[in-house]
């Protein structure tokens, strides 16, 4: 697939989006010079290829993001074990509702700026102002939505309405929820700067250790104490991230012309915000479909299987973020660059998929014999979705790099509609059949994204030929 003409590059911060001649392979990012590695396409034996992988920024960044996910999973597992020992089940149940609300509100407050940072920070003329403006906007929006949620809890969630009866508890919920959204945005800063290793330090070690330390220190503090321990880990990660950004990346808060700084990227952010909402819909809808059409026990089996499959999907998401960051650095997507990304995806995804299939029985057995008996086939089917998910994310990244925003939204709508519709249709046939909605539905989304990519290439070539 010939993805784009290497003589064109987008310059997003020069007013309107324009095209200009690509002047060479090197681009300066702050005080660093970025040079795309020439790996995986070089001739030579396997030793030379392995050696080249060690210097490949895309592989390195993806592996750091995968490491970050793994560290967070380990500390998260330890956190809930400690929580279960020190707190009542009623407190854990109420706290899980607060934590889920914080996660959803944080996502809504991001406004698509996490993808925007990875896409545009490498070529921004004033990174300090863009980072400051983005963090401020996400913090304010997340805080406003959190405050609205607090006010509505007596109606929406009476079980946790106690946070609306105390100004201190309400203020704590708002601040910690805003920190969650900001933490996602600081991760995007590290990815854009090719410093993804710091996500493992901040989210994994700092955030994970902080959660466990706080939940032990405030044992017996009830549901709000569990929530503070969990969300407090994100606040600690944000503080650590800001310190690292200042020390390592040279970031300094700049509060001048914040509106003008954000204006050139708001269209991109809003389009990706809508597109990301479509991506999120199946995650929320399919468990409800399983619960409604199959019952509570199958819903539990599906939830555990999907959470395990999500660990596999994180490999794809890590490569996608690295691909988007490096494509933004170079300003172009060539055939060689695309093929290298595909090889990296296959190199990471196929072994992970095989490992998940081979270990599925033993992994589920950790959760209990019933899970091992009823969820193995579901987990294997969900795991097969990793290949179409890889294709879909790769094509979506190409669309984002080409600023084909409408196509991105349409593709993600097809993705969400296909998964939810197929899950609803297949649910009466059992849990494994319902799980088929993911590989089939994602494939539908991939086809839609692929058509958009091909159409964009032909239109671009037609425009060049006509000119």
Short mmCIF file of C-alpha atoms in Angstrom, two decimals:
data_model
loop_
_atom_site.label_atom_id
_atom_site.label_comp_id
_atom_site.label_asym_id
_atom_site.label_seq_id
_atom_site.Cartn_x
_atom_site.Cartn_y
_atom_site.Cartn_z
CA UNK A 1 0.00 0.00 0.00
CA UNK A 2 1.43 3.30 -1.06
CA UNK A 3 0.21 5.58 1.74
CA UNK A 4 1.46 9.04 0.89
CA UNK A 5 3.78 11.17 -1.15
CA UNK A 6 6.99 11.68 0.90
CA UNK A 7 7.43 15.20 -0.44
CA UNK A 8 4.54 16.59 1.61
CA UNK A 9 4.40 17.45 5.31
CA UNK A 10 1.74 19.13 7.41
CA UNK A 11 2.60 22.33 9.28
CA UNK A 12 -0.21 22.69 11.84
CA UNK A 13 0.95 25.78 13.74
CA UNK A 14 1.44 28.20 10.88
CA UNK A 15 -2.16 29.38 10.87
CA UNK A 16 -4.40 27.32 8.58
CA UNK A 17 -3.24 23.84 7.67
CA UNK A 18 -0.95 24.15 4.63
CA UNK A 19 1.31 21.87 2.63
CA UNK A 20 4.95 22.56 2.10
CA UNK A 21 7.96 20.75 0.68
CA UNK A 22 9.59 18.17 2.88
CA UNK A 23 13.14 19.37 3.33
CA UNK A 24 14.91 16.42 4.89
CA UNK A 25 14.79 13.60 7.40
CA UNK A 26 15.87 15.59 10.48
CA UNK A 27 13.50 17.63 12.62
CA UNK A 28 14.42 19.46 15.81
CA UNK A 29 12.22 18.81 18.82
CA UNK A 30 13.17 21.27 21.53
CA UNK A 31 16.89 20.77 22.01
CA UNK A 32 16.88 17.26 20.55
CA UNK A 33 17.35 16.25 16.93
CA UNK A 34 15.06 13.50 15.77
CA UNK A 35 16.24 11.09 13.10
CA UNK A 36 13.94 8.29 11.94
CA UNK A 37 15.73 4.96 12.29
CA UNK A 38 16.33 2.83 9.23
CA UNK A 39 15.57 -0.57 10.69
CA UNK A 40 13.72 -3.74 9.86
CA UNK A 41 14.19 -3.05 6.18
CA UNK A 42 17.95 -3.46 6.22
CA UNK A 43 19.47 -6.61 4.73
CA UNK A 44 21.40 -8.89 7.00
CA UNK A 45 21.07 -11.78 9.38
CA UNK A 46 18.85 -12.12 12.40
CA UNK A 47 21.55 -10.77 14.73
CA UNK A 48 21.71 -7.54 12.77
CA UNK A 49 17.92 -7.28 12.83
CA UNK A 50 17.77 -7.86 16.59
CA UNK A 51 20.51 -5.27 17.12
CA UNK A 52 18.60 -2.77 14.98
CA UNK A 53 15.44 -3.29 17.00
CA UNK A 54 17.25 -2.09 20.11
CA UNK A 55 17.73 1.32 18.50
CA UNK A 56 14.27 1.54 16.92
CA UNK A 57 12.39 4.37 18.62
CA UNK A 58 8.98 2.95 17.71
CA UNK A 59 9.75 -0.46 19.21
CA UNK A 60 11.36 1.13 22.25
CA UNK A 61 8.41 3.44 22.88
CA UNK A 62 5.88 0.64 22.40
CA UNK A 63 7.74 -1.66 24.79
CA UNK A 64 7.90 1.08 27.43
CA UNK A 65 4.14 1.62 27.13
CA UNK A 66 3.55 -2.13 27.41
CA UNK A 67 5.84 -2.17 30.46
CA UNK A 68 3.84 0.69 31.96
CA UNK A 69 0.60 -1.25 31.46
CA UNK A 70 2.12 -4.36 33.03
CA UNK A 71 3.46 -2.49 36.06
CA UNK A 72 0.08 -0.79 36.57
CA UNK A 73 -1.69 -4.14 36.32
CA UNK A 74 0.61 -5.70 38.96
CA UNK A 75 0.21 -2.82 41.40
CA UNK A 76 -3.52 -2.61 40.66
CA UNK A 77 -3.91 -6.30 41.51
CA UNK A 78 -1.97 -5.78 44.75
CA UNK A 79 -4.05 -2.69 45.57
CA UNK A 80 -7.34 -4.58 45.36
CA UNK A 81 -5.98 -7.51 47.36
CA UNK A 82 -4.99 -5.12 50.17
CA UNK A 83 -8.30 -3.29 49.84
CA UNK A 84 -10.28 -6.49 50.13
CA UNK A 85 -8.45 -7.38 53.34
CA UNK A 86 -8.76 -4.01 55.09
CA UNK A 87 -12.21 -2.83 53.94
CA UNK A 88 -15.73 -4.25 53.95
CA UNK A 89 -17.36 -5.47 50.75
CA UNK A 90 -19.92 -2.66 51.03
CA UNK A 91 -17.12 -0.08 51.07
CA UNK A 92 -15.39 -1.75 48.12
CA UNK A 93 -18.63 -1.76 46.12
CA UNK A 94 -19.32 1.94 46.74
CA UNK A 95 -15.70 2.86 46.05
CA UNK A 96 -15.74 0.98 42.73
CA UNK A 97 -18.67 3.16 41.65
CA UNK A 98 -16.75 6.33 42.54
CA UNK A 99 -13.64 5.09 40.73
CA UNK A 100 -15.65 4.13 37.62
CA UNK A 101 -17.28 7.56 37.60
CA UNK A 102 -13.87 9.23 37.87
CA UNK A 103 -12.54 7.18 34.94
CA UNK A 104 -15.49 8.08 32.71
CA UNK A 105 -15.44 11.78 33.67
CA UNK A 106 -11.69 11.93 33.08
CA UNK A 107 -12.20 10.54 29.58
CA UNK A 108 -14.96 13.05 28.83
CA UNK A 109 -12.79 15.90 30.13
CA UNK A 110 -9.88 15.02 27.86
CA UNK A 111 -11.68 16.55 24.85
CA UNK A 112 -9.50 14.47 22.51
CA UNK A 113 -6.39 16.42 23.51
CA UNK A 114 -4.45 13.25 24.40
CA UNK A 115 -4.37 12.25 20.71
CA UNK A 116 -3.80 15.88 19.72
CA UNK A 117 -0.70 16.13 21.89
CA UNK A 118 0.86 13.03 20.34
CA UNK A 119 -0.01 14.32 16.87
CA UNK A 120 1.04 17.96 17.13
CA UNK A 121 3.53 18.47 19.97
CA UNK A 122 6.51 17.22 17.91
CA UNK A 123 5.99 20.05 15.38
CA UNK A 124 4.65 22.74 17.71
CA UNK A 125 6.48 26.07 17.67
CA UNK A 126 5.58 26.74 21.31
CA UNK A 127 5.30 23.45 23.14
CA UNK A 128 5.27 25.13 26.57
CA UNK A 129 2.14 27.12 25.79
CA UNK A 130 0.38 24.17 24.15
CA UNK A 131 1.08 21.87 27.11
CA UNK A 132 0.00 24.52 29.62
CA UNK A 133 -3.16 25.31 27.68
CA UNK A 134 -4.06 21.64 27.29
CA UNK A 135 -3.49 20.78 30.96
CA UNK A 136 -5.49 23.82 32.06
CA UNK A 137 -8.41 23.04 29.74
CA UNK A 138 -8.55 19.35 30.70
CA UNK A 139 -8.31 20.15 34.41
CA UNK A 140 -11.10 22.73 34.22
CA UNK A 141 -13.41 20.62 32.04
CA UNK A 142 -12.91 17.47 34.13
CA UNK A 143 -13.51 19.47 37.30
CA UNK A 144 -16.72 21.05 35.97
CA UNK A 145 -18.12 17.68 34.84
CA UNK A 146 -17.12 16.15 38.19
CA UNK A 147 -18.90 18.93 40.06
CA UNK A 148 -22.03 18.35 37.98
CA UNK A 149 -21.83 14.64 38.78
CA UNK A 150 -21.58 15.41 42.51
CA UNK A 151 -24.70 17.56 42.34
CA UNK A 152 -26.61 14.83 40.48
CA UNK A 153 -25.53 11.86 42.62
CA UNK A 154 -28.71 11.90 44.75
CA UNK A 155 -30.63 11.18 41.53
CA UNK A 156 -28.09 9.25 39.42
CA UNK A 157 -26.26 7.24 42.10
CA UNK A 158 -27.96 7.37 45.52
CA UNK A 159 -25.50 4.81 46.89
CA UNK A 160 -22.64 7.33 46.72
CA UNK A 161 -24.68 10.51 47.31
CA UNK A 162 -22.78 11.06 50.56
CA UNK A 163 -20.15 13.01 48.56
CA UNK A 164 -22.81 15.67 47.86
CA UNK A 165 -23.51 16.18 51.59
CA UNK A 166 -20.04 17.49 52.44
CA UNK A 167 -18.18 20.36 50.77
CA UNK A 168 -14.85 18.75 51.67
CA UNK A 169 -15.75 15.39 50.13
CA UNK A 170 -17.17 17.09 47.04
CA UNK A 171 -14.05 19.25 46.60
CA UNK A 172 -11.81 16.20 47.00
CA UNK A 173 -13.78 14.29 44.36
CA UNK A 174 -13.52 17.21 41.91
CA UNK A 175 -9.77 17.71 42.41
CA UNK A 176 -8.87 14.02 42.21
CA UNK A 177 -11.06 13.50 39.13
CA UNK A 178 -9.39 16.44 37.37
CA UNK A 179 -5.99 14.92 38.23
CA UNK A 180 -7.00 11.70 36.46
CA UNK A 181 -7.62 13.48 33.16
CA UNK A 182 -4.43 15.50 33.47
CA UNK A 183 -2.46 12.32 34.13
CA UNK A 184 -3.52 10.88 30.77
CA UNK A 185 -2.41 14.11 29.09
CA UNK A 186 1.06 14.08 30.69
CA UNK A 187 1.50 10.54 29.35
CA UNK A 188 0.82 11.91 25.86
CA UNK A 189 3.54 14.52 26.40
CA UNK A 190 6.10 11.80 27.14
CA UNK A 191 5.00 9.73 24.15
CA UNK A 192 5.25 12.75 21.82
CA UNK A 193 8.75 13.52 23.12
CA UNK A 194 9.90 9.88 22.63
CA UNK A 195 10.27 9.51 26.40
CA UNK A 196 7.60 6.87 27.01
CA UNK A 197 9.82 5.29 29.66
CA UNK A 198 8.59 7.94 32.09
CA UNK A 199 5.02 6.63 31.84
CA UNK A 200 6.22 3.44 33.51
CA UNK A 201 7.90 5.46 36.25
CA UNK A 202 5.03 7.84 36.94
CA UNK A 203 1.91 5.74 36.32
CA UNK A 204 3.44 2.42 37.29
CA UNK A 205 5.83 2.95 40.18
CA UNK A 206 4.82 6.33 41.63
CA UNK A 207 1.08 5.88 41.10
CA UNK A 208 1.02 2.20 42.03
CA UNK A 209 3.10 2.50 45.18
CA UNK A 210 1.17 5.59 46.28
CA UNK A 211 -2.16 3.77 46.00
CA UNK A 212 -0.99 0.85 48.11
CA UNK A 213 0.69 3.06 50.73
CA UNK A 214 -2.36 5.29 51.14
CA UNK A 215 -4.90 2.45 51.28
CA UNK A 216 -2.86 0.79 54.06
CA UNK A 217 -2.44 4.08 55.93
CA UNK A 218 -6.17 4.89 55.92
CA UNK A 219 -7.51 1.37 56.43
CA UNK A 220 -11.03 1.48 57.77
CA UNK A 221 -11.78 4.91 56.25
CA UNK A 222 -14.69 3.55 54.22
CA UNK A 223 -15.55 3.87 50.54
CA UNK A 224 -14.26 7.42 50.24
CA UNK A 225 -10.92 6.33 51.68
CA UNK A 226 -10.56 3.65 48.99
CA UNK A 227 -11.46 6.21 46.34
CA UNK A 228 -8.90 8.69 47.69
CA UNK A 229 -6.20 6.02 47.67
CA UNK A 230 -6.95 5.02 44.06
CA UNK A 231 -7.39 8.52 42.65
CA UNK A 232 -4.59 9.84 44.87
CA UNK A 233 -2.21 7.60 42.97
CA UNK A 234 -3.11 9.50 39.80
CA UNK A 235 -2.54 12.81 41.58
CA UNK A 236 0.90 11.61 42.69
CA UNK A 237 1.64 10.50 39.12
CA UNK A 238 0.62 13.94 37.79
CA UNK A 239 2.92 15.73 40.24
CA UNK A 240 5.81 13.41 39.36
CA UNK A 241 5.11 13.91 35.64
CA UNK A 242 5.14 17.71 35.94
CA UNK A 243 8.46 17.58 37.78
CA UNK A 244 10.00 15.30 35.12
CA UNK A 245 8.60 17.47 32.32
CA UNK A 246 10.27 20.51 33.91
CA UNK A 247 13.57 18.77 34.68
CA UNK A 248 14.02 16.58 31.61
CA UNK A 249 11.96 18.16 28.84
CA UNK A 250 12.55 21.77 29.89
CA UNK A 251 8.82 22.55 30.13
CA UNK A 252 7.83 25.79 31.81
CA UNK A 253 4.23 26.89 32.37
CA UNK A 254 3.29 29.62 29.90
CA UNK A 255 -0.10 31.22 30.42
CA UNK A 256 -0.07 33.82 27.66
CA UNK A 257 -2.32 33.55 24.61
CA UNK A 258 -3.73 30.17 25.67
CA UNK A 259 -6.80 30.63 23.48
CA UNK A 260 -4.70 31.39 20.42
CA UNK A 261 -2.46 28.43 21.20
CA UNK A 262 -5.34 25.95 21.27
CA UNK A 263 -7.28 27.41 18.34
CA UNK A 264 -5.30 25.64 15.55
CA UNK A 265 -5.84 22.18 17.11
CA UNK A 266 -9.41 22.44 18.39
CA UNK A 267 -10.88 21.09 15.16
CA UNK A 268 -8.59 18.06 15.28
CA UNK A 269 -9.30 17.55 18.99
CA UNK A 270 -13.07 17.80 18.65
CA UNK A 271 -13.15 15.33 15.75
CA UNK A 272 -10.99 12.83 17.61
CA UNK A 273 -13.10 13.37 20.73
CA UNK A 274 -16.19 12.23 18.83
CA UNK A 275 -14.25 9.38 17.21
CA UNK A 276 -12.94 8.20 20.59
CA UNK A 277 -16.45 8.23 22.04
CA UNK A 278 -17.50 5.82 19.27
CA UNK A 279 -14.56 3.58 20.22
CA UNK A 280 -15.68 3.61 23.84
CA UNK A 281 -19.33 2.71 23.20
CA UNK A 282 -18.78 -1.07 22.68
CA UNK A 283 -16.78 -1.26 25.94
CA UNK A 284 -19.84 0.06 27.79
CA UNK A 285 -22.60 -1.51 25.69
CA UNK A 286 -21.50 -5.14 25.21
CA UNK A 287 -21.36 -5.96 28.96
CA UNK A 288 -24.90 -4.57 29.29
CA UNK A 289 -26.03 -6.71 26.34
CA UNK A 290 -24.50 -9.83 27.92
CA UNK A 291 -26.12 -9.06 31.27
CA UNK A 292 -29.51 -8.37 29.70
CA UNK A 293 -29.65 -11.32 27.30
CA UNK A 294 -27.56 -13.99 29.07
CA UNK A 295 -27.68 -13.19 32.79
CA UNK A 296 -25.41 -12.18 35.67
CA UNK A 297 -23.04 -15.17 35.68
CA UNK A 298 -22.20 -14.99 31.94
CA UNK A 299 -21.71 -11.24 32.42
CA UNK A 300 -19.09 -11.98 35.08
CA UNK A 301 -17.36 -14.52 32.84
CA UNK A 302 -17.36 -12.04 29.95
CA UNK A 303 -16.00 -9.22 32.13
CA UNK A 304 -13.02 -11.23 33.33
CA UNK A 305 -12.27 -12.58 29.84
CA UNK A 306 -12.48 -9.10 28.32
CA UNK A 307 -10.20 -7.60 30.97
CA UNK A 308 -7.59 -10.25 30.17
CA UNK A 309 -7.99 -9.69 26.42
CA UNK A 310 -7.55 -5.97 27.01
CA UNK A 311 -4.03 -6.66 28.26
CA UNK A 312 -3.38 -8.14 24.81
CA UNK A 313 -4.98 -5.15 23.07
CA UNK A 314 -2.66 -2.82 24.98
CA UNK A 315 0.17 -4.08 22.79
CA UNK A 316 -1.67 -2.70 19.76
CA UNK A 317 -2.50 0.60 21.45
CA UNK A 318 1.14 1.04 22.47
CA UNK A 319 2.37 0.58 18.90
CA UNK A 320 -0.37 2.90 17.62
CA UNK A 321 0.72 5.72 19.93
CA UNK A 322 4.36 5.20 18.96
CA UNK A 323 3.41 5.15 15.26
CA UNK A 324 1.44 8.39 15.61
CA UNK A 325 4.26 10.09 17.51
CA UNK A 326 6.97 9.06 15.02
CA UNK A 327 4.78 9.93 12.04
CA UNK A 328 4.27 13.38 13.55
CA UNK A 329 8.03 13.75 14.01
CA UNK A 330 8.83 12.93 10.39
CA UNK A 331 5.75 14.66 8.98
CA UNK A 332 5.09 11.94 6.41
CA UNK A 333 4.01 8.31 6.08
CA UNK A 334 5.97 6.48 3.42
CA UNK A 335 5.49 2.90 2.25
CA UNK A 336 8.69 1.87 4.06
CA UNK A 337 7.53 3.52 7.29
CA UNK A 338 4.14 1.82 7.07
CA UNK A 339 5.62 -1.63 6.37
CA UNK A 340 8.00 -1.21 9.28
CA UNK A 341 5.04 -0.42 11.55
CA UNK A 342 3.19 -3.50 10.31
CA UNK A 343 6.22 -5.71 11.01
CA UNK A 344 6.53 -4.28 14.52
CA UNK A 345 2.85 -4.92 15.17
CA UNK A 346 3.11 -8.52 13.98
CA UNK A 347 6.33 -9.05 15.92
CA UNK A 348 4.67 -7.97 19.17
CA UNK A 349 1.07 -9.13 18.68
CA UNK A 350 1.46 -12.66 17.33
CA UNK A 351 3.66 -13.99 20.19
CA UNK A 352 1.39 -12.28 22.74
CA UNK A 353 -1.69 -13.83 21.09
CA UNK A 354 -0.14 -17.32 21.06
CA UNK A 355 0.88 -16.95 24.71
CA UNK A 356 -2.63 -15.84 25.71
CA UNK A 357 -4.23 -18.81 23.93
CA UNK A 358 -1.81 -21.33 25.46
CA UNK A 359 -2.19 -19.95 28.98
CA UNK A 360 -5.92 -19.13 28.86
CA UNK A 361 -6.95 -22.16 30.98
CA UNK A 362 -4.39 -21.48 33.72
CA UNK A 363 -4.96 -17.71 33.78
CA UNK A 364 -8.71 -18.11 34.19
CA UNK A 365 -8.20 -20.82 36.80
CA UNK A 366 -6.71 -18.12 39.04
CA UNK A 367 -10.17 -16.53 39.17
CA UNK A 368 -11.88 -19.84 39.95
CA UNK A 369 -12.90 -23.14 38.41
CA UNK A 370 -16.16 -21.70 37.07
CA UNK A 371 -14.29 -19.05 35.09
CA UNK A 372 -11.94 -21.67 33.70
CA UNK A 373 -14.90 -23.81 32.72
CA UNK A 374 -17.10 -21.15 31.10
CA UNK A 375 -14.83 -18.35 29.87
CA UNK A 376 -11.94 -20.06 28.05
CA UNK A 377 -13.58 -20.08 24.62
CA UNK A 378 -14.75 -16.50 25.13
CA UNK A 379 -11.20 -15.40 25.99
CA UNK A 380 -9.73 -17.15 22.94
CA UNK A 381 -12.32 -15.58 20.63
CA UNK A 382 -11.71 -12.12 22.14
CA UNK A 383 -7.96 -12.67 21.72
CA UNK A 384 -8.37 -13.30 17.98
CA UNK A 385 -9.63 -9.71 17.69
CA UNK A 386 -6.08 -8.44 18.27
CA UNK A 387 -5.17 -8.78 14.57
CA UNK A 388 -8.14 -6.79 13.19
CA UNK A 389 -7.68 -4.30 16.05
CA UNK A 390 -4.06 -3.87 14.95
CA UNK A 391 -5.15 -3.27 11.35
CA UNK A 392 -7.89 -0.87 12.43
CA UNK A 393 -5.63 1.20 14.70
CA UNK A 394 -2.91 1.36 12.06
CA UNK A 395 -5.35 2.66 9.45
CA UNK A 396 -6.87 5.14 11.90
CA UNK A 397 -3.42 6.49 12.66
CA UNK A 398 -2.78 6.99 8.94
CA UNK A 399 -6.07 8.88 8.70
CA UNK A 400 -5.13 11.08 11.66
CA UNK A 401 -1.70 11.85 10.20
CA UNK A 402 -3.41 12.82 6.94
CA UNK A 403 -6.01 14.92 8.85
CA UNK A 404 -8.87 12.88 7.36
CA UNK A 405 -10.96 13.57 10.44
CA UNK A 406 -14.41 12.98 8.97
CA UNK A 407 -13.26 9.58 7.71
CA UNK A 408 -11.95 8.77 11.20
CA UNK A 409 -15.33 9.51 12.77
CA UNK A 410 -17.23 7.52 10.13
CA UNK A 411 -14.88 4.54 10.49
CA UNK A 412 -15.25 4.51 14.26
CA UNK A 413 -19.03 4.78 13.96
CA UNK A 414 -19.01 1.68 11.72
CA UNK A 415 -16.77 -0.03 14.28
CA UNK A 416 -19.12 0.71 17.20
CA UNK A 417 -22.35 -0.04 15.31
CA UNK A 418 -21.01 -3.35 13.99
CA UNK A 419 -19.75 -4.62 17.36
CA UNK A 420 -22.91 -3.65 19.28
CA UNK A 421 -25.28 -4.86 16.55
CA UNK A 422 -23.54 -8.22 16.11
CA UNK A 423 -23.31 -8.73 19.89
CA UNK A 424 -27.05 -8.13 20.23
CA UNK A 425 -27.82 -10.54 17.39
CA UNK A 426 -25.49 -13.32 18.58
CA UNK A 427 -26.07 -13.06 22.33
CA UNK A 428 -28.88 -15.68 22.44
CA UNK A 429 -26.42 -18.19 20.96
CA UNK A 430 -24.14 -18.07 23.98
CA UNK A 431 -21.13 -16.24 25.40
CA UNK A 432 -18.57 -17.45 22.84
CA UNK A 433 -20.87 -16.44 19.98
CA UNK A 434 -21.32 -13.00 21.54
CA UNK A 435 -17.55 -12.61 21.78
CA UNK A 436 -17.39 -13.04 17.98
CA UNK A 437 -18.82 -9.53 17.75
CA UNK A 438 -15.35 -8.14 18.48
CA UNK A 439 -13.23 -9.73 15.70
CA UNK A 440 -16.10 -9.38 13.18
CA UNK A 441 -17.11 -5.86 14.20
CA UNK A 442 -13.55 -4.57 14.33
CA UNK A 443 -12.97 -6.05 10.87
CA UNK A 444 -15.94 -4.03 9.60
CA UNK A 445 -14.38 -0.90 11.07
CA UNK A 446 -11.03 -1.79 9.48
CA UNK A 447 -12.64 -2.14 6.07
CA UNK A 448 -14.28 1.28 6.46
CA UNK A 449 -10.96 2.84 7.51
CA UNK A 450 -9.12 1.08 4.66
CA UNK A 451 -11.58 2.42 2.09
CA UNK A 452 -11.06 5.92 3.47
CA UNK A 453 -7.27 5.55 3.28
CA UNK A 454 -7.36 4.32 -0.32
CA UNK A 455 -9.80 7.08 -1.28
CA UNK A 456 -7.52 9.68 0.31
CA UNK A 457 -4.50 8.37 -1.61
CA UNK A 458 -6.31 8.45 -4.95
CA UNK A 459 -7.71 11.92 -4.32
CA UNK A 460 -4.29 13.20 -3.33
CA UNK A 461 -2.60 11.68 -6.39
CA UNK A 462 -5.37 13.05 -8.58
CA UNK A 463 -4.83 16.51 -7.12
CA UNK A 464 -1.07 16.31 -7.65
CA UNK A 465 -1.54 15.10 -11.24
CA UNK A 466 -4.10 17.82 -11.92
CA UNK A 467 -1.74 20.46 -10.54
#
